[in-house]
Amino acid sequence: MSRTLDTAMHLHSAALRLLRAVRVADAETGVSAPKLSALSVLTFGGPMSLSALAKAEQVRAPTMSKLVADLEAEGLVVKRADKADKRGVRIEATAKGRALMEEGRKKRLALLSKRLTRLSAAERAELHKAADLMLRLAASDDRA
């Protein structure tokens, strides 16, 4: 096995395990993971069209339409007329939706921070640099 493939496998496993470890805070919200993910995109990314949200979440428009309808019924998002396209709508998180996401983020960060205290200062610095690299990888476009 190549070193690159070994690193990819190791990174994949570590990222999934770490996400699962802090995702327990999401269960407390009572909102499903797919709904929380869509709400997160709207909360931290801003209002967008249904098609843009579906693309961001890598699902088809009918799937996203159902998720948005559920989120709207729960008072977590609202649809507003698109000022640039009178036929279109923009979906945005409500104050209740933003508060839910902010509280969830605070709980996930608290769980992660607690785990980070188990590491030395040098290890935390190394992990910080690794996180920068991970963000760079996440932003790169491999479709070309």
Tab-separated table of N, CA and C in Angstrom:
chain	number	residue	atom	x	y	z
A	1	MET	N	0.842	-1.174	0.000
A	1	MET	CA	0.000	0.000	0.000
A	1	MET	C	0.889	1.240	0.000
A	2	SER	N	0.503	2.227	-0.801
A	2	SER	CA	1.308	3.449	-0.865
A	2	SER	C	1.140	4.270	0.405
A	3	ARG	N	2.125	5.087	0.686
A	3	ARG	CA	2.091	5.959	1.864
A	3	ARG	C	0.929	6.948	1.765
A	4	THR	N	0.665	7.429	0.551
A	4	THR	CA	-0.440	8.370	0.348
A	4	THR	C	-1.778	7.708	0.646
A	5	LEU	N	-1.972	6.493	0.150
A	5	LEU	CA	-3.219	5.774	0.406
A	5	LEU	C	-3.351	5.450	1.896
A	6	ASP	N	-2.255	5.062	2.523
A	6	ASP	CA	-2.272	4.778	3.960
A	6	ASP	C	-2.665	6.035	4.745
A	7	THR	N	-2.117	7.178	4.368
A	7	THR	CA	-2.454	8.441	5.027
A	7	THR	C	-3.927	8.777	4.808
A	8	ALA	N	-4.409	8.588	3.596
A	8	ALA	CA	-5.817	8.861	3.289
A	8	ALA	C	-6.738	7.989	4.146
A	9	MET	N	-6.411	6.719	4.273
A	9	MET	CA	-7.224	5.801	5.079
A	9	MET	C	-7.192	6.208	6.556
A	10	HIS	N	-6.024	6.560	7.041
A	10	HIS	CA	-5.854	6.958	8.439
A	10	HIS	C	-6.635	8.252	8.732
A	11	LEU	N	-6.522	9.221	7.845
A	11	LEU	CA	-7.226	10.495	7.994
A	11	LEU	C	-8.740	10.282	7.958
A	12	HIS	N	-9.195	9.453	7.035
A	12	HIS	CA	-10.620	9.161	6.906
A	12	HIS	C	-11.164	8.546	8.191
A	13	SER	N	-10.468	7.572	8.702
A	13	SER	CA	-10.887	6.900	9.929
A	13	SER	C	-10.897	7.863	11.111
A	14	ALA	N	-9.849	8.654	11.239
A	14	ALA	CA	-9.745	9.595	12.357
A	14	ALA	C	-10.843	10.653	12.294
A	15	ALA	N	-11.097	11.183	11.110
A	15	ALA	CA	-12.116	12.225	10.963
A	15	ALA	C	-13.498	11.680	11.317
A	16	LEU	N	-13.809	10.478	10.852
A	16	LEU	CA	-15.112	9.879	11.159
A	16	LEU	C	-15.271	9.616	12.651
A	17	ARG	N	-14.240	9.078	13.265
A	17	ARG	CA	-14.324	8.781	14.700
A	17	ARG	C	-14.466	10.049	15.537
A	18	LEU	N	-13.725	11.070	15.176
A	18	LEU	CA	-13.798	12.329	15.912
A	18	LEU	C	-15.178	12.961	15.745
A	19	LEU	N	-15.711	12.922	14.537
A	19	LEU	CA	-17.038	13.468	14.287
A	19	LEU	C	-18.086	12.717	15.104
A	20	ARG	N	-18.002	11.407	15.130
A	20	ARG	CA	-18.949	10.617	15.926
A	20	ARG	C	-18.848	10.953	17.409
A	21	ALA	N	-17.642	11.200	17.874
A	21	ALA	CA	-17.426	11.487	19.294
A	21	ALA	C	-18.116	12.778	19.728
A	22	VAL	N	-18.140	13.774	18.872
A	22	VAL	CA	-18.764	15.040	19.253
A	22	VAL	C	-20.206	15.158	18.763
A	23	ARG	N	-20.583	14.290	17.852
A	23	ARG	CA	-21.948	14.327	17.309
A	23	ARG	C	-23.004	13.929	18.343
A	24	VAL	N	-22.583	13.337	19.436
A	24	VAL	CA	-23.543	12.960	20.471
A	24	VAL	C	-24.316	14.186	20.961
A	25	ALA	N	-23.700	15.357	20.897
A	25	ALA	CA	-24.382	16.590	21.299
A	25	ALA	C	-25.561	16.889	20.378
A	26	ASP	N	-25.491	16.470	19.127
A	26	ASP	CA	-26.568	16.724	18.174
A	26	ASP	C	-27.838	15.955	18.532
A	27	ALA	N	-27.684	14.777	19.114
A	27	ALA	CA	-28.840	13.956	19.468
A	27	ALA	C	-29.748	14.679	20.460
A	28	GLU	N	-29.151	15.529	21.287
A	28	GLU	CA	-29.917	16.272	22.295
A	28	GLU	C	-30.904	17.264	21.677
A	29	THR	N	-30.694	17.643	20.424
A	29	THR	CA	-31.564	18.628	19.785
A	29	THR	C	-32.922	18.044	19.408
A	30	GLY	N	-32.962	16.726	19.192
A	30	GLY	CA	-34.200	16.108	18.732
A	30	GLY	C	-34.440	16.290	17.241
A	31	VAL	N	-33.478	16.867	16.548
A	31	VAL	CA	-33.576	17.102	15.106
A	31	VAL	C	-32.657	16.103	14.416
A	32	SER	N	-33.125	15.521	13.314
A	32	SER	CA	-32.335	14.505	12.608
A	32	SER	C	-31.047	15.081	12.029
A	33	ALA	N	-30.083	14.208	11.817
A	33	ALA	CA	-28.792	14.623	11.265
A	33	ALA	C	-28.928	15.319	9.902
A	34	PRO	N	-29.738	14.787	8.963
A	34	PRO	CA	-29.870	15.490	7.683
A	34	PRO	C	-30.460	16.892	7.825
A	35	LYS	N	-31.428	17.048	8.713
A	35	LYS	CA	-32.014	18.379	8.929
A	35	LYS	C	-30.994	19.316	9.570
A	36	LEU	N	-30.248	18.809	10.549
A	36	LEU	CA	-29.223	19.639	11.188
A	36	LEU	C	-28.154	20.063	10.190
A	37	SER	N	-27.799	19.161	9.292
A	37	SER	CA	-26.782	19.488	8.305
A	37	SER	C	-27.256	20.618	7.393
A	38	ALA	N	-28.487	20.517	6.900
A	38	ALA	CA	-29.036	21.564	6.040
A	38	ALA	C	-29.162	22.872	6.805
A	39	LEU	N	-29.623	22.792	8.043
A	39	LEU	CA	-29.760	23.989	8.873
A	39	LEU	C	-28.400	24.632	9.133
A	40	SER	N	-27.386	23.812	9.298
A	40	SER	CA	-26.028	24.321	9.502
A	40	SER	C	-25.552	25.112	8.284
A	41	VAL	N	-25.805	24.580	7.105
A	41	VAL	CA	-25.414	25.277	5.871
A	41	VAL	C	-26.077	26.651	5.815
A	42	LEU	N	-27.357	26.702	6.164
A	42	LEU	CA	-28.087	27.973	6.115
A	42	LEU	C	-27.658	28.922	7.237
A	43	THR	N	-27.393	28.380	8.405
A	43	THR	CA	-27.008	29.210	9.549
A	43	THR	C	-25.631	29.831	9.342
A	44	PHE	N	-24.689	29.003	8.945
A	44	PHE	CA	-23.306	29.484	8.847
A	44	PHE	C	-22.922	29.931	7.439
A	45	GLY	N	-23.735	29.573	6.439
A	45	GLY	CA	-23.448	29.966	5.064
A	45	GLY	C	-24.365	31.047	4.529
A	46	GLY	N	-25.489	31.263	5.194
A	46	GLY	CA	-26.434	32.286	4.766
A	46	GLY	C	-27.556	31.734	3.912
A	47	PRO	N	-28.572	32.570	3.659
A	47	PRO	CA	-29.736	32.159	2.869
A	47	PRO	C	-29.334	31.702	1.474
A	48	MET	N	-30.090	30.764	0.941
A	48	MET	CA	-29.833	30.278	-0.419
A	48	MET	C	-31.071	29.640	-1.018
A	49	SER	N	-31.000	29.390	-2.305
A	49	SER	CA	-32.103	28.749	-3.003
A	49	SER	C	-32.139	27.262	-2.656
A	50	LEU	N	-33.262	26.642	-2.942
A	50	LEU	CA	-33.409	25.212	-2.694
A	50	LEU	C	-32.382	24.418	-3.496
A	51	SER	N	-32.176	24.797	-4.749
A	51	SER	CA	-31.223	24.057	-5.582
A	51	SER	C	-29.795	24.211	-5.071
A	52	ALA	N	-29.435	25.400	-4.596
A	52	ALA	CA	-28.087	25.608	-4.046
A	52	ALA	C	-27.911	24.809	-2.760
A	53	LEU	N	-28.948	24.760	-1.940
A	53	LEU	CA	-28.884	23.988	-0.697
A	53	LEU	C	-28.778	22.502	-1.000
A	54	ALA	N	-29.543	22.033	-1.964
A	54	ALA	CA	-29.470	20.623	-2.361
A	54	ALA	C	-28.074	20.275	-2.872
A	55	LYS	N	-27.501	21.168	-3.654
A	55	LYS	CA	-26.143	20.946	-4.167
A	55	LYS	C	-25.137	20.910	-3.020
A	56	ALA	N	-25.257	21.847	-2.092
A	56	ALA	CA	-24.336	21.894	-0.952
A	56	ALA	C	-24.426	20.626	-0.106
A	57	GLU	N	-25.623	20.079	0.007
A	57	GLU	CA	-25.843	18.884	0.821
A	57	GLU	C	-25.716	17.586	0.016
A	58	GLN	N	-25.468	17.731	-1.270
A	58	GLN	CA	-25.275	16.588	-2.177
A	58	GLN	C	-26.478	15.652	-2.203
A	59	VAL	N	-27.667	16.268	-2.296
A	59	VAL	CA	-28.903	15.505	-2.443
A	59	VAL	C	-29.699	16.095	-3.596
A	60	ARG	N	-30.726	15.375	-4.007
A	60	ARG	CA	-31.576	15.867	-5.089
A	60	ARG	C	-32.585	16.881	-4.547
A	61	ALA	N	-33.073	17.735	-5.424
A	61	ALA	CA	-34.002	18.793	-5.026
A	61	ALA	C	-35.245	18.260	-4.309
A	62	PRO	N	-35.879	17.163	-4.771
A	62	PRO	CA	-37.057	16.670	-4.040
A	62	PRO	C	-36.743	16.267	-2.592
A	63	THR	N	-35.575	15.691	-2.377
A	63	THR	CA	-35.161	15.324	-1.025
A	63	THR	C	-35.001	16.570	-0.170
A	64	MET	N	-34.350	17.581	-0.729
A	64	MET	CA	-34.134	18.819	0.003
A	64	MET	C	-35.447	19.542	0.243
A	65	SER	N	-36.357	19.475	-0.709
A	65	SER	CA	-37.655	20.111	-0.558
A	65	SER	C	-38.387	19.552	0.661
A	66	LYS	N	-38.323	18.253	0.850
A	66	LYS	CA	-38.956	17.603	2.008
A	66	LYS	C	-38.273	18.040	3.303
A	67	LEU	N	-36.943	18.057	3.321
A	67	LEU	CA	-36.209	18.493	4.510
A	67	LEU	C	-36.552	19.935	4.871
A	68	VAL	N	-36.603	20.798	3.872
A	68	VAL	CA	-36.913	22.209	4.103
A	68	VAL	C	-38.343	22.357	4.620
A	69	ALA	N	-39.273	21.597	4.066
A	69	ALA	CA	-40.659	21.658	4.541
A	69	ALA	C	-40.734	21.254	6.012
A	70	ASP	N	-40.000	20.215	6.378
A	70	ASP	CA	-39.975	19.787	7.784
A	70	ASP	C	-39.352	20.852	8.675
A	71	LEU	N	-38.231	21.425	8.235
A	71	LEU	CA	-37.570	22.476	9.011
A	71	LEU	C	-38.471	23.705	9.160
A	72	GLU	N	-39.201	24.005	8.100
A	72	GLU	CA	-40.122	25.143	8.134
A	72	GLU	C	-41.262	24.873	9.121
A	73	ALA	N	-41.792	23.654	9.107
A	73	ALA	CA	-42.867	23.287	10.028
A	73	ALA	C	-42.406	23.355	11.488
A	74	GLU	N	-41.122	23.124	11.712
A	74	GLU	CA	-40.556	23.177	13.062
A	74	GLU	C	-40.124	24.595	13.449
A	75	GLY	N	-40.322	25.537	12.537
A	75	GLY	CA	-39.976	26.931	12.823
A	75	GLY	C	-38.487	27.214	12.776
A	76	LEU	N	-37.717	26.357	12.109
A	76	LEU	CA	-36.263	26.513	12.076
A	76	LEU	C	-35.766	27.248	10.837
A	77	VAL	N	-36.563	27.238	9.771
A	77	VAL	CA	-36.234	27.986	8.555
A	77	VAL	C	-37.484	28.677	8.044
A	78	VAL	N	-37.269	29.659	7.181
A	78	VAL	CA	-38.362	30.366	6.536
A	78	VAL	C	-38.001	30.568	5.070
A	79	LYS	N	-39.013	30.551	4.221
A	79	LYS	CA	-38.815	30.847	2.796
A	79	LYS	C	-39.209	32.296	2.565
A	80	ARG	N	-38.362	32.993	1.831
A	80	ARG	CA	-38.644	34.392	1.490
A	80	ARG	C	-38.469	34.572	-0.013
A	81	ALA	N	-39.220	35.525	-0.561
A	81	ALA	CA	-39.084	35.831	-1.984
A	81	ALA	C	-37.659	36.285	-2.266
A	82	ASP	N	-37.130	35.818	-3.386
A	82	ASP	CA	-35.785	36.207	-3.816
A	82	ASP	C	-35.881	37.582	-4.473
A	83	LYS	N	-35.210	38.558	-3.906
A	83	LYS	CA	-35.283	39.924	-4.431
A	83	LYS	C	-34.698	40.028	-5.835
A	84	ALA	N	-33.731	39.163	-6.149
A	84	ALA	CA	-33.093	39.204	-7.470
A	84	ALA	C	-33.904	38.451	-8.519
A	85	ASP	N	-34.648	37.435	-8.091
A	85	ASP	CA	-35.446	36.613	-9.010
A	85	ASP	C	-36.844	36.491	-8.414
A	86	LYS	N	-37.762	37.275	-8.921
A	86	LYS	CA	-39.111	37.339	-8.347
A	86	LYS	C	-39.825	35.984	-8.351
A	87	ARG	N	-39.413	35.054	-9.206
A	87	ARG	CA	-40.037	33.723	-9.243
A	87	ARG	C	-39.437	32.785	-8.213
A	88	GLY	N	-38.249	33.125	-7.725
A	88	GLY	CA	-37.539	32.224	-6.821
A	88	GLY	C	-37.749	32.548	-5.349
A	89	VAL	N	-37.325	31.600	-4.520
A	89	VAL	CA	-37.362	31.804	-3.072
A	89	VAL	C	-35.991	31.516	-2.496
A	90	ARG	N	-35.710	32.157	-1.398
A	90	ARG	CA	-34.474	31.914	-0.652
A	90	ARG	C	-34.892	31.325	0.688
A	91	ILE	N	-34.137	30.370	1.121
A	91	ILE	CA	-34.413	29.720	2.390
A	91	ILE	C	-33.396	30.244	3.390
A	92	GLU	N	-33.869	30.633	4.561
A	92	GLU	CA	-32.946	31.129	5.575
A	92	GLU	C	-33.334	30.594	6.946
A	93	ALA	N	-32.338	30.480	7.781
A	93	ALA	CA	-32.559	30.027	9.151
A	93	ALA	C	-33.282	31.112	9.930
A	94	THR	N	-34.221	30.705	10.760
A	94	THR	CA	-34.906	31.647	11.656
A	94	THR	C	-34.026	31.873	12.883
A	95	ALA	N	-34.436	32.790	13.719
A	95	ALA	CA	-33.709	33.023	14.974
A	95	ALA	C	-33.688	31.738	15.802
A	96	LYS	N	-34.797	31.020	15.803
A	96	LYS	CA	-34.864	29.743	16.535
A	96	LYS	C	-33.884	28.731	15.942
A	97	GLY	N	-33.808	28.676	14.626
A	97	GLY	CA	-32.886	27.759	13.953
A	97	GLY	C	-31.432	28.112	14.224
A	98	ARG	N	-31.122	29.406	14.161
A	98	ARG	CA	-29.749	29.857	14.441
A	98	ARG	C	-29.370	29.561	15.888
A	99	ALA	N	-30.304	29.795	16.806
A	99	ALA	CA	-30.034	29.526	18.228
A	99	ALA	C	-29.776	28.037	18.450
A	100	LEU	N	-30.558	27.187	17.802
A	100	LEU	CA	-30.362	25.743	17.920
A	100	LEU	C	-28.974	25.340	17.427
A	101	MET	N	-28.561	25.898	16.287
A	101	MET	CA	-27.253	25.565	15.729
A	101	MET	C	-26.126	26.114	16.594
A	102	GLU	N	-26.274	27.322	17.078
A	102	GLU	CA	-25.239	27.914	17.929
A	102	GLU	C	-25.075	27.121	19.223
A	103	GLU	N	-26.191	26.714	19.812
A	103	GLU	CA	-26.131	25.917	21.046
A	103	GLU	C	-25.483	24.559	20.765
A	104	GLY	N	-25.858	23.942	19.658
A	104	GLY	CA	-25.262	22.657	19.288
A	104	GLY	C	-23.771	22.779	19.033
A	105	ARG	N	-23.396	23.847	18.353
A	105	ARG	CA	-21.973	24.085	18.080
A	105	ARG	C	-21.206	24.269	19.387
A	106	LYS	N	-21.786	25.035	20.314
A	106	LYS	CA	-21.160	25.273	21.604
A	106	LYS	C	-20.940	23.939	22.344
A	107	LYS	N	-21.938	23.060	22.302
A	107	LYS	CA	-21.812	21.765	22.985
A	107	LYS	C	-20.765	20.875	22.317
A	108	ARG	N	-20.754	20.849	20.969
A	108	ARG	CA	-19.751	20.042	20.256
A	108	ARG	C	-18.344	20.554	20.547
A	109	LEU	N	-18.183	21.878	20.540
A	109	LEU	CA	-16.868	22.458	20.818
A	109	LEU	C	-16.430	22.188	22.256
A	110	ALA	N	-17.376	22.189	23.181
A	110	ALA	CA	-17.036	21.874	24.571
A	110	ALA	C	-16.553	20.428	24.692
A	111	LEU	N	-17.240	19.516	24.017
A	111	LEU	CA	-16.814	18.112	24.037
A	111	LEU	C	-15.418	17.960	23.430
A	112	LEU	N	-15.201	18.626	22.313
A	112	LEU	CA	-13.907	18.538	21.641
A	112	LEU	C	-12.812	19.196	22.479
A	113	SER	N	-13.107	20.346	23.061
A	113	SER	CA	-12.125	21.035	23.905
A	113	SER	C	-11.715	20.168	25.087
A	114	LYS	N	-12.674	19.491	25.678
A	114	LYS	CA	-12.372	18.609	26.807
A	114	LYS	C	-11.405	17.506	26.382
A	115	ARG	N	-11.632	16.957	25.199
A	115	ARG	CA	-10.734	15.914	24.696
A	115	ARG	C	-9.346	16.479	24.392
A	116	LEU	N	-9.314	17.706	23.895
A	116	LEU	CA	-8.030	18.318	23.554
A	116	LEU	C	-7.156	18.544	24.788
A	117	THR	N	-7.769	18.719	25.950
A	117	THR	CA	-6.978	18.930	27.166
A	117	THR	C	-6.157	17.698	27.532
A	118	ARG	N	-6.493	16.563	26.958
A	118	ARG	CA	-5.728	15.340	27.208
A	118	ARG	C	-4.382	15.342	26.480
A	119	LEU	N	-4.243	16.260	25.542
A	119	LEU	CA	-3.019	16.339	24.741
A	119	LEU	C	-2.077	17.389	25.318
A	120	SER	N	-0.809	17.230	25.014
A	120	SER	CA	0.170	18.239	25.429
A	120	SER	C	0.011	19.489	24.571
A	121	ALA	N	0.614	20.579	25.007
A	121	ALA	CA	0.575	21.830	24.243
A	121	ALA	C	1.182	21.627	22.856
A	122	ALA	N	2.263	20.862	22.784
A	122	ALA	CA	2.910	20.590	21.488
A	122	ALA	C	1.981	19.788	20.580
A	123	GLU	N	1.302	18.818	21.161
A	123	GLU	CA	0.370	18.002	20.357
A	123	GLU	C	-0.805	18.852	19.864
A	124	ARG	N	-1.304	19.738	20.720
A	124	ARG	CA	-2.398	20.622	20.297
A	124	ARG	C	-1.941	21.544	19.169
A	125	ALA	N	-0.725	22.038	19.243
A	125	ALA	CA	-0.185	22.890	18.178
A	125	ALA	C	-0.051	22.103	16.876
A	126	GLU	N	0.407	20.877	16.993
A	126	GLU	CA	0.528	20.011	15.816
A	126	GLU	C	-0.845	19.733	15.207
A	127	LEU	N	-1.817	19.496	16.060
A	127	LEU	CA	-3.174	19.238	15.582
A	127	LEU	C	-3.769	20.481	14.923
A	128	HIS	N	-3.443	21.644	15.453
A	128	HIS	CA	-3.908	22.893	14.849
A	128	HIS	C	-3.367	23.024	13.419
A	129	LYS	N	-2.099	22.716	13.235
A	129	LYS	CA	-1.499	22.764	11.896
A	129	LYS	C	-2.157	21.726	10.984
A	130	ALA	N	-2.429	20.545	11.524
A	130	ALA	CA	-3.085	19.497	10.737
A	130	ALA	C	-4.488	19.935	10.319
A	131	ALA	N	-5.194	20.631	11.209
A	131	ALA	CA	-6.532	21.128	10.879
A	131	ALA	C	-6.466	22.125	9.723
A	132	ASP	N	-5.430	22.976	9.725
A	132	ASP	CA	-5.242	23.900	8.603
A	132	ASP	C	-5.080	23.134	7.291
A	133	LEU	N	-4.299	22.068	7.323
A	133	LEU	CA	-4.102	21.245	6.128
A	133	LEU	C	-5.405	20.582	5.705
A	134	MET	N	-6.179	20.117	6.663
A	134	MET	CA	-7.457	19.477	6.359
A	134	MET	C	-8.405	20.467	5.698
A	135	LEU	N	-8.428	21.696	6.196
A	135	LEU	CA	-9.268	22.725	5.583
A	135	LEU	C	-8.820	23.018	4.155
A	136	ARG	N	-7.519	23.034	3.941
A	136	ARG	CA	-6.993	23.243	2.589
A	136	ARG	C	-7.419	22.106	1.662
A	137	LEU	N	-7.350	20.877	2.155
A	137	LEU	CA	-7.790	19.726	1.360
A	137	LEU	C	-9.287	19.806	1.053
A	138	ALA	N	-10.071	20.213	2.047
A	138	ALA	CA	-11.519	20.302	1.869
A	138	ALA	C	-11.886	21.354	0.829
A	139	ALA	N	-11.081	22.394	0.728
A	139	ALA	CA	-11.377	23.489	-0.207
A	139	ALA	C	-10.901	23.197	-1.628
A	140	SER	N	-10.022	22.217	-1.798
A	140	SER	CA	-9.502	21.945	-3.139
A	140	SER	C	-10.543	21.237	-3.983
A	141	ASP	N	-10.493	21.478	-5.272
A	141	ASP	CA	-11.448	20.944	-6.231
A	141	ASP	C	-10.788	19.833	-7.040
A	142	ASP	N	-11.229	18.607	-6.825
A	142	ASP	CA	-10.645	17.452	-7.518
A	142	ASP	C	-11.429	17.032	-8.753
A	143	ARG	N	-12.431	17.803	-9.132
A	143	ARG	CA	-13.267	17.414	-10.281
A	143	ARG	C	-12.594	17.719	-11.607
A	144	ALA	N	-11.592	18.548	-11.609
A	144	ALA	CA	-10.944	18.953	-12.875
A	144	ALA	C	-10.032	17.867	-13.403
